mmCIF file of C-alpha atoms in Angstrom:
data_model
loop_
_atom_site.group_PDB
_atom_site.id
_atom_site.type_symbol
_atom_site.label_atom_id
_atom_site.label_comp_id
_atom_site.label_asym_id
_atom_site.label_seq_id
_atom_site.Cartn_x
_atom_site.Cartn_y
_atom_site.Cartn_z
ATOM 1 C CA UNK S 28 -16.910 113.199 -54.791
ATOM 2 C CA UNK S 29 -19.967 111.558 -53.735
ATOM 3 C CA UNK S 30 -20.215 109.656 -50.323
ATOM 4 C CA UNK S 31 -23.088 108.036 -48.494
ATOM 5 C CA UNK S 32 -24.757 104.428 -48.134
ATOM 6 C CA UNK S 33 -26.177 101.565 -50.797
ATOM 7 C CA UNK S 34 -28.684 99.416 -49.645
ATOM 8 C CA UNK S 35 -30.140 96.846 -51.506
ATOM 9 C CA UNK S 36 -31.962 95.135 -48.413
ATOM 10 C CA UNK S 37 -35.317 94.421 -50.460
ATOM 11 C CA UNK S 38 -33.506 91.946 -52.258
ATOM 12 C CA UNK S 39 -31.303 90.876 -49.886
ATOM 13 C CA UNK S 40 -32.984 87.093 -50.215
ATOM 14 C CA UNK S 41 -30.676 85.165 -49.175
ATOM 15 C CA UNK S 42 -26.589 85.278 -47.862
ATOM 16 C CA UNK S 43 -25.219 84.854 -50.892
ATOM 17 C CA UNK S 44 -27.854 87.631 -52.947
ATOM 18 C CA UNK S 45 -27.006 90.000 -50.342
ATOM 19 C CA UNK S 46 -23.134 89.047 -51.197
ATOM 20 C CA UNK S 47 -23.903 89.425 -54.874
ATOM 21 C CA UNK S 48 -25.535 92.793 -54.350
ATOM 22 C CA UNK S 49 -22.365 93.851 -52.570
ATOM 23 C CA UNK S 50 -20.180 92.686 -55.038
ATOM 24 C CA UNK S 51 -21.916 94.127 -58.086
ATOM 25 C CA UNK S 52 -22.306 98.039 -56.520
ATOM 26 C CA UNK S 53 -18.890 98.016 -54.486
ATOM 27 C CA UNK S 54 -17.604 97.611 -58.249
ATOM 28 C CA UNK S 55 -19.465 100.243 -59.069
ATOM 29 C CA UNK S 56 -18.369 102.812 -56.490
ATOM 30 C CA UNK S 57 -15.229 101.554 -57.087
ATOM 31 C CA UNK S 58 -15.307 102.549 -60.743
ATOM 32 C CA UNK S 59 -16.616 105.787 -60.286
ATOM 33 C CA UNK S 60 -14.433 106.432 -57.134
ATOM 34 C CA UNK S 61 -17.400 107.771 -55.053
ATOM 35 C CA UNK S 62 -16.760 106.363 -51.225
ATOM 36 C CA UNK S 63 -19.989 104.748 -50.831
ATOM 37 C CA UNK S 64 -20.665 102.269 -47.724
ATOM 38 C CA UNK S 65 -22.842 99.054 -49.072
ATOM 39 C CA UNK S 66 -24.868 98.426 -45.509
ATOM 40 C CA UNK S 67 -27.482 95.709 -45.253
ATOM 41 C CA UNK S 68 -30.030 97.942 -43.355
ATOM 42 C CA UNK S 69 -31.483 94.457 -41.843
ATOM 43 C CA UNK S 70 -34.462 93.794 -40.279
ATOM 44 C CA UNK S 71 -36.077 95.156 -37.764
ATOM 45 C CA UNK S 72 -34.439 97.910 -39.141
ATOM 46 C CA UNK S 73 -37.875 99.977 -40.644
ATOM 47 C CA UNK S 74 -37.316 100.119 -44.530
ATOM 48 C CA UNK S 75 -39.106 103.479 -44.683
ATOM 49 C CA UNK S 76 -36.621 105.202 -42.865
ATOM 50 C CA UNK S 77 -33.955 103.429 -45.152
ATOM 51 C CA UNK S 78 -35.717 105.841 -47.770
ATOM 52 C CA UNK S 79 -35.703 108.863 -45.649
ATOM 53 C CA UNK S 80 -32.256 108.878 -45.025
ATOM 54 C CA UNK S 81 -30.119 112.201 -46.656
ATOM 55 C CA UNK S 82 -27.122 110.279 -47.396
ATOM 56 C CA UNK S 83 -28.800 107.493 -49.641
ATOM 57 C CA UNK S 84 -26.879 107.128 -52.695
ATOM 58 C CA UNK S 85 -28.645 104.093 -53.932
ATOM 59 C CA UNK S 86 -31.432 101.549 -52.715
ATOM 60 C CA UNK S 87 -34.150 99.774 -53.833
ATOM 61 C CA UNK S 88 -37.735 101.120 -53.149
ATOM 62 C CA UNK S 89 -41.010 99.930 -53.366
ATOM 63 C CA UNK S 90 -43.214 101.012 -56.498
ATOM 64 C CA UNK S 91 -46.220 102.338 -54.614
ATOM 65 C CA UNK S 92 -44.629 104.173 -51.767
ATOM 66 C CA UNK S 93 -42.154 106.198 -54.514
ATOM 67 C CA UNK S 94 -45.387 106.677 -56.449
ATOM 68 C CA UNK S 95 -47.136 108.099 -53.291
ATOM 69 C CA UNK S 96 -44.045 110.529 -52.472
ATOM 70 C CA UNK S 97 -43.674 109.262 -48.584
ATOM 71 C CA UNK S 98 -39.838 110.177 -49.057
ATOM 72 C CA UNK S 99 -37.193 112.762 -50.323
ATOM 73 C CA UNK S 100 -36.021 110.383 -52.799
ATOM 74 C CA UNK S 101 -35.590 110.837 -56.806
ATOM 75 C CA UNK S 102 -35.723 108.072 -59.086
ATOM 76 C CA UNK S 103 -32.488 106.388 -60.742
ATOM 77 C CA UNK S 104 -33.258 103.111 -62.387
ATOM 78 C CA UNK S 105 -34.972 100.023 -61.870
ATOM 79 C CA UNK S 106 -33.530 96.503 -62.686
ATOM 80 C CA UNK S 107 -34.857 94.614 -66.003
ATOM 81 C CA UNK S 108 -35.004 90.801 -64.397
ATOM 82 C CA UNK S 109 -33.069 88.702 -66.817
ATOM 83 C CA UNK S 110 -35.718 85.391 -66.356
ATOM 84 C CA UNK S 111 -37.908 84.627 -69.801
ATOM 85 C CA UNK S 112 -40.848 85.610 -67.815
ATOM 86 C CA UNK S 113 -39.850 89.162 -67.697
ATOM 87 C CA UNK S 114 -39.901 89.595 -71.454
ATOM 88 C CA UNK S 115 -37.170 92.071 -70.843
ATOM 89 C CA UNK S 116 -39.201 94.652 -69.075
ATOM 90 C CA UNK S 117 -38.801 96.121 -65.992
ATOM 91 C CA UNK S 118 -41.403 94.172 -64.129
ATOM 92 C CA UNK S 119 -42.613 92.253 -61.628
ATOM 93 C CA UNK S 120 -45.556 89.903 -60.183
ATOM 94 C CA UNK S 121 -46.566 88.590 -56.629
ATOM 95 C CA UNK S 122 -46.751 84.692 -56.758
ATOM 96 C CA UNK S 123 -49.837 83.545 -54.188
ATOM 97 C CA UNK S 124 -47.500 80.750 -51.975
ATOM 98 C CA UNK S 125 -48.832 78.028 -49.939
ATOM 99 C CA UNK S 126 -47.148 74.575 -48.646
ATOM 100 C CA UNK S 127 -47.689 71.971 -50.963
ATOM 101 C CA UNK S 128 -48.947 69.182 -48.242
ATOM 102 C CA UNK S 129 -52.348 72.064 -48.277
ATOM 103 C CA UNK S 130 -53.520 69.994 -51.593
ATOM 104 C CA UNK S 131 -54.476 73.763 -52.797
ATOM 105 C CA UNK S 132 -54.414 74.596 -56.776
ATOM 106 C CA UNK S 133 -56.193 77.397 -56.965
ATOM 107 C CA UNK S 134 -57.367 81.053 -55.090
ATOM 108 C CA UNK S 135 -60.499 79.713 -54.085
ATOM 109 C CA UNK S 136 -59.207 77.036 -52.195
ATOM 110 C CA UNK S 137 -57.462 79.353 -49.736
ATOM 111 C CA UNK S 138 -60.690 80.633 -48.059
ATOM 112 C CA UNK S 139 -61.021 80.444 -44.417
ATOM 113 C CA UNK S 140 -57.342 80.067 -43.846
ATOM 114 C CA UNK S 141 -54.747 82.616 -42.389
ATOM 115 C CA UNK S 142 -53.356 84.729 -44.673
ATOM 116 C CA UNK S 143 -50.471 86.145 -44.172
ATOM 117 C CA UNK S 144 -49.178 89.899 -45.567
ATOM 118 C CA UNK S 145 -45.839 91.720 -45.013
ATOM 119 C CA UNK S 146 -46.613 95.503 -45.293
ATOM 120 C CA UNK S 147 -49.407 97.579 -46.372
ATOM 121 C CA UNK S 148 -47.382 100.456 -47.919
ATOM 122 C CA UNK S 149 -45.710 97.267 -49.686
ATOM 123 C CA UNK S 150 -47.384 96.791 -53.445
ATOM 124 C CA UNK S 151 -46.742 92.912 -54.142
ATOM 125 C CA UNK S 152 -46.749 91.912 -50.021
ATOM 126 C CA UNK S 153 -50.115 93.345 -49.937
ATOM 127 C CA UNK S 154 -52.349 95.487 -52.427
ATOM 128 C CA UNK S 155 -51.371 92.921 -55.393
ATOM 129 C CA UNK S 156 -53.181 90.581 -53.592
ATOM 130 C CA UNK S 157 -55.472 92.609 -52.282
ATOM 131 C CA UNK S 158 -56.392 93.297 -56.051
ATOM 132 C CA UNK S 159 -56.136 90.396 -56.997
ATOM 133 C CA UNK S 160 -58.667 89.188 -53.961
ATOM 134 C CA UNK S 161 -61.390 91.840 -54.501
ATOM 135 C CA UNK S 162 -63.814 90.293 -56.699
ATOM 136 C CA UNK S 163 -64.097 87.633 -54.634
ATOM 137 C CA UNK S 164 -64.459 89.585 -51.300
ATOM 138 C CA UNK S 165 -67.213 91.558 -53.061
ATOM 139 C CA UNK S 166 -68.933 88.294 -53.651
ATOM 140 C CA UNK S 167 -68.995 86.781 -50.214
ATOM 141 C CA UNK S 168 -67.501 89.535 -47.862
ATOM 142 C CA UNK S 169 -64.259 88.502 -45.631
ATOM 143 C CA UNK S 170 -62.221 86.130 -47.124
ATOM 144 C CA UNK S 171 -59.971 84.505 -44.058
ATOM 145 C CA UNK S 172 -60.551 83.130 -41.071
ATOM 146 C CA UNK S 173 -57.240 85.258 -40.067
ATOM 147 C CA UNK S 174 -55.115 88.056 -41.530
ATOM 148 C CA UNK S 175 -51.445 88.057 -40.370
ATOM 149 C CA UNK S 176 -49.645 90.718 -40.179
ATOM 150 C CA UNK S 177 -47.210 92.695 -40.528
ATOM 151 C CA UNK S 178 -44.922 90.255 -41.509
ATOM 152 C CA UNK S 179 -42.326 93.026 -42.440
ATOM 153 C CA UNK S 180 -40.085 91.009 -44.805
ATOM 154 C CA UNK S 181 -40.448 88.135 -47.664
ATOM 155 C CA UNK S 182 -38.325 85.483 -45.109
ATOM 156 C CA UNK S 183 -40.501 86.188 -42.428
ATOM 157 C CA UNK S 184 -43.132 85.612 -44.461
ATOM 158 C CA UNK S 185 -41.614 82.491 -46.065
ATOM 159 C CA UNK S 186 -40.293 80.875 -42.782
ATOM 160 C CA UNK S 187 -44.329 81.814 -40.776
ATOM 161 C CA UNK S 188 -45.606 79.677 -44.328
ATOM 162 C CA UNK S 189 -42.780 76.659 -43.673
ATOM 163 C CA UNK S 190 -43.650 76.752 -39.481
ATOM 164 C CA UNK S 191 -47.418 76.634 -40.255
ATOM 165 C CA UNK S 192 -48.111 79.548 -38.268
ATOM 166 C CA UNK S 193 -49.722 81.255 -41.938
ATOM 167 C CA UNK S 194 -51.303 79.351 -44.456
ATOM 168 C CA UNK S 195 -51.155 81.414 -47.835
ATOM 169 C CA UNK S 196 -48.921 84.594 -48.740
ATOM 170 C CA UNK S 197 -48.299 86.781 -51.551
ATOM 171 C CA UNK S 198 -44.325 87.429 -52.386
ATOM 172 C CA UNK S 199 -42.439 89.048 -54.889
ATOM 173 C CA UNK S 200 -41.592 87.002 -58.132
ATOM 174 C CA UNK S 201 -37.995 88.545 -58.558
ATOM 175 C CA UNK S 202 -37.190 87.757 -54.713
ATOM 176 C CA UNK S 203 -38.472 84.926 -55.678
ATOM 177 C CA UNK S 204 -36.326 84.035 -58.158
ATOM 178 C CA UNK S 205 -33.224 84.994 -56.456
ATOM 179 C CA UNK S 206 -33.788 82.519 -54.070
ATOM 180 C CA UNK S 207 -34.913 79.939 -56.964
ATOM 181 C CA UNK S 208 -31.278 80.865 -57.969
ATOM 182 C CA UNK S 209 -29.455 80.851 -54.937
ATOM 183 C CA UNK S 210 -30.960 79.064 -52.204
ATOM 184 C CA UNK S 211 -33.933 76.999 -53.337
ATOM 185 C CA UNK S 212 -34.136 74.507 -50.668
ATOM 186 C CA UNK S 213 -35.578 77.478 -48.970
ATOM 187 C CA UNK S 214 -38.996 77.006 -51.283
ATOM 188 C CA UNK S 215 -38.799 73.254 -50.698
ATOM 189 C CA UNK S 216 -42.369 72.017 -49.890
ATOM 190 C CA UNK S 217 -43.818 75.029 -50.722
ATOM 191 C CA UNK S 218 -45.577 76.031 -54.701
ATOM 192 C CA UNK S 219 -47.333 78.767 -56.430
ATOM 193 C CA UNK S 220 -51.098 78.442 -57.067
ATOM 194 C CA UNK S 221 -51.688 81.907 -58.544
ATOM 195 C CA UNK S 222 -50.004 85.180 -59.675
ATOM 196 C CA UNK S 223 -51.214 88.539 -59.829
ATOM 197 C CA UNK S 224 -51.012 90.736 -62.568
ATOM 198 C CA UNK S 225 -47.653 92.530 -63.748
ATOM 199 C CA UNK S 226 -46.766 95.793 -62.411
ATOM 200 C CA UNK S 227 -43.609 98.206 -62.334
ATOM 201 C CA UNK S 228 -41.355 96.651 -59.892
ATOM 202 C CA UNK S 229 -38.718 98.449 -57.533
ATOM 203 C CA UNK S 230 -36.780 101.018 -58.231
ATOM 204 C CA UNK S 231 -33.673 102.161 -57.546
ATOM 205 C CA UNK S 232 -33.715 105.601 -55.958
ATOM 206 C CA UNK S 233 -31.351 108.339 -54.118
ATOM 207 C CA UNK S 234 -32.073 111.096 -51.593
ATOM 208 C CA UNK S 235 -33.352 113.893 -53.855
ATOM 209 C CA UNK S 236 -30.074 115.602 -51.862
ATOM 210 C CA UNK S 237 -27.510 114.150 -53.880
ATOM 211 C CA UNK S 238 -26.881 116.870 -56.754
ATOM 212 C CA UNK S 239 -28.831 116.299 -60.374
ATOM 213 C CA UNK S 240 -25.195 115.881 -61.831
ATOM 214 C CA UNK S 241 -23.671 113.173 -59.787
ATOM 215 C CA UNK S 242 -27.364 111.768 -60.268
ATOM 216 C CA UNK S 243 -26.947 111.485 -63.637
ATOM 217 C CA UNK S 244 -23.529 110.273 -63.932
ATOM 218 C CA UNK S 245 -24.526 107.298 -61.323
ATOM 219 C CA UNK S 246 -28.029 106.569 -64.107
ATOM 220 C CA UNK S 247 -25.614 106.349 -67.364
ATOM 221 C CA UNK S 248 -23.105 104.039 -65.209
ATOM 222 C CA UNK S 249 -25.940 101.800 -64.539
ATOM 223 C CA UNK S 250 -27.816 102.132 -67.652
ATOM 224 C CA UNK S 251 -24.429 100.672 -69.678
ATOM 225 C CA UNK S 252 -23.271 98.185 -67.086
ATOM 226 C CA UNK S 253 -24.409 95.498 -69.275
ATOM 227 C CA UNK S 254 -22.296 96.530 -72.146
ATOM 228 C CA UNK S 255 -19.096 95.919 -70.611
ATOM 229 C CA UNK S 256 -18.336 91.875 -70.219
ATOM 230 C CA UNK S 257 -16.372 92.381 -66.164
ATOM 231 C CA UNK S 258 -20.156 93.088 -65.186
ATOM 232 C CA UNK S 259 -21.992 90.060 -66.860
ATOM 233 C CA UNK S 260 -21.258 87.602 -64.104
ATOM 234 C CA UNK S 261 -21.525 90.366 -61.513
ATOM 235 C CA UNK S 262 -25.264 90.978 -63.416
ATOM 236 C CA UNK S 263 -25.728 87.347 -63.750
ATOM 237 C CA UNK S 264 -25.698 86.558 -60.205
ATOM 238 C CA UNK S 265 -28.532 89.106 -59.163
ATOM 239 C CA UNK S 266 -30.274 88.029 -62.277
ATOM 240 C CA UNK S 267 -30.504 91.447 -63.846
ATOM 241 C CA UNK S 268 -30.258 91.444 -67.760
ATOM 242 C CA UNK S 269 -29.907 95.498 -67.450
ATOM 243 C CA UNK S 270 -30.536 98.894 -65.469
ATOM 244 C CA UNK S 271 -33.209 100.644 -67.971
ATOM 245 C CA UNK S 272 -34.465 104.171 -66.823
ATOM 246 C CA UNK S 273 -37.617 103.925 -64.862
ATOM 247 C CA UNK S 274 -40.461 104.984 -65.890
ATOM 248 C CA UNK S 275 -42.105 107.248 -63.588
ATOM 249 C CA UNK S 276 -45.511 107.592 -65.060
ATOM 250 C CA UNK S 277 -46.830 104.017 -64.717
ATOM 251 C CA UNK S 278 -45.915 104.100 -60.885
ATOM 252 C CA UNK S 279 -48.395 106.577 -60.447
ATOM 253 C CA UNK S 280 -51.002 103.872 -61.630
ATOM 254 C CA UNK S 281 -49.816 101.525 -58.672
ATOM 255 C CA UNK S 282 -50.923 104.782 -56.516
ATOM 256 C CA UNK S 283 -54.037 105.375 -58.232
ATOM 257 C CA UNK S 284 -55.255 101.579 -57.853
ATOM 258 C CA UNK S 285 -54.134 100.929 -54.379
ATOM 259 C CA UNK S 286 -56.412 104.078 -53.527
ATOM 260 C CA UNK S 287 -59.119 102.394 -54.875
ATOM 261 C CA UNK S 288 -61.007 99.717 -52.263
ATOM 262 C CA UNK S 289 -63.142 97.895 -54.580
ATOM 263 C CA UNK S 290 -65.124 97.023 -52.033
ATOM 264 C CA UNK S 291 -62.210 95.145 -50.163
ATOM 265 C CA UNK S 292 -60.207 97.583 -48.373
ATOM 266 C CA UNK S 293 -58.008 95.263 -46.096
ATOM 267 C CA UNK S 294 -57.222 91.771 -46.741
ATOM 268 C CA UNK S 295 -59.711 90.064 -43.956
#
């Protein structure tokens, strides 16, 4: 019988996602009768060692650090976002985010301003937008008048936006959305003037020290959770249309191009 933590703290937007999150996977425990603690593994908690923990049964990971092998961890699955945007792939986008009073529409606009970033191991909190940023940093060199960071977390970065102490960010379109869902006074004055492209998003993953067998009875619970109608509202609420099986090749392209400066190195 397995036992160990869940922690879904990359998604943990708001109160009520983090409830949601709990009350989806304690199901799923339940149903499988594995004694496995849902924790919140909050900030300043440091997510890395989240993913460096032996007992990790399930929890979200970023793309590019899986893809560069910084932890023991083996993949399970990653979540197919059930918003039309997603076109039912496992995806994800970083959505450029400044306050609306700015008058801002576009990239360009931005220049000379403080930008703020959350993590550089983090794909769409920095190198999305660092990507996305190059060919106009190879054009007239640094780009801000500050860079800010790290930020650590999307609310951090969110609430340093709303207090003025930033003046541009790149987030995560599924966090994103969950607050959209949830909480979306929290995004009130605030709007989108760009988004990068789309790349693998998180994934769910476990310590590679839970055994290949219990490993693969937690993937085909996941993978059919969507089949059975006492998960649709449980799915519903995190806004996850299904659990597909990741695949592992196309992170290594999130690897590949955040090892490549193109001429812009660090968001400056």
């Amino acid at each position: 019988m397995t036992a160990g933590i869940a922690s879904f703290r990359m998604y943990n937007a708001t109160p009520a996602v983090t409830a949601a999150w709990q009350a989806l996977f304690t199901r799923v425990f339940a149903d499988l009768a594995w004694p496995v603690e849902v924790v919140p593994f909050a900030w300043p908690a440091p997510l890395p060692s989240l993913w460096q923990r032996p007992d990790l049964v399930c929890g979200f990971m970023c793309g590019l650090p899986f893809a560069q092998g910084v932890a023991p961890v083996v993949p399970l699955v990653a979540p197919v976002p059930s918003p039309d945007a997603y076109g039912g792939q496992a995806r994800y986008r970083s959505e450029l985010l400044v306050r609306a009073d700015s008058g801002w529409h576009k990239v360009e606009d931005t220049f000379d301003s403080r930008f703020g970033w959350m993590a550089r191991h983090s794909q769409s909190g920095y190198h999305a937008a660092r990507q996305l940023l190059a060919p106009y940093a190879r054009e007239r060199g640094a780009l801000f008048a500050e860079s800010v960071g790290p930020l650590d977390t999307p609310m951090r970065a969110l609430t340093a936006l709303r207090d003025r102490q930033i003046d541009v960010t790149a987030l995560d379109s599924y966090f994103l959305d969950l607050v959209r869902r949830h909480d979306p006074a929290l995004l009130e004055g605030l709007q989108t003037i760009a988004c990068t492209p789309w790349t693998p998003n998180p994934l769910l993953v476990a310590s590679a020290t839970l055994p290949e067998a219990e490993r693969d009875v937690l993937i085909e619970r996941l993978c059919t959770l969507h089949g059975g109608p006492d998960y649709e509202p449980l799915l519903e609420a995190v806004l996850v249309e299904r659990f597909d099986r990741p695949d592992v090749a196309a992170y290594r392209d999130l690897a590949a191009a955040a090892a490549q400066e193109d001429g812009y190195a660090e968001i400056r």
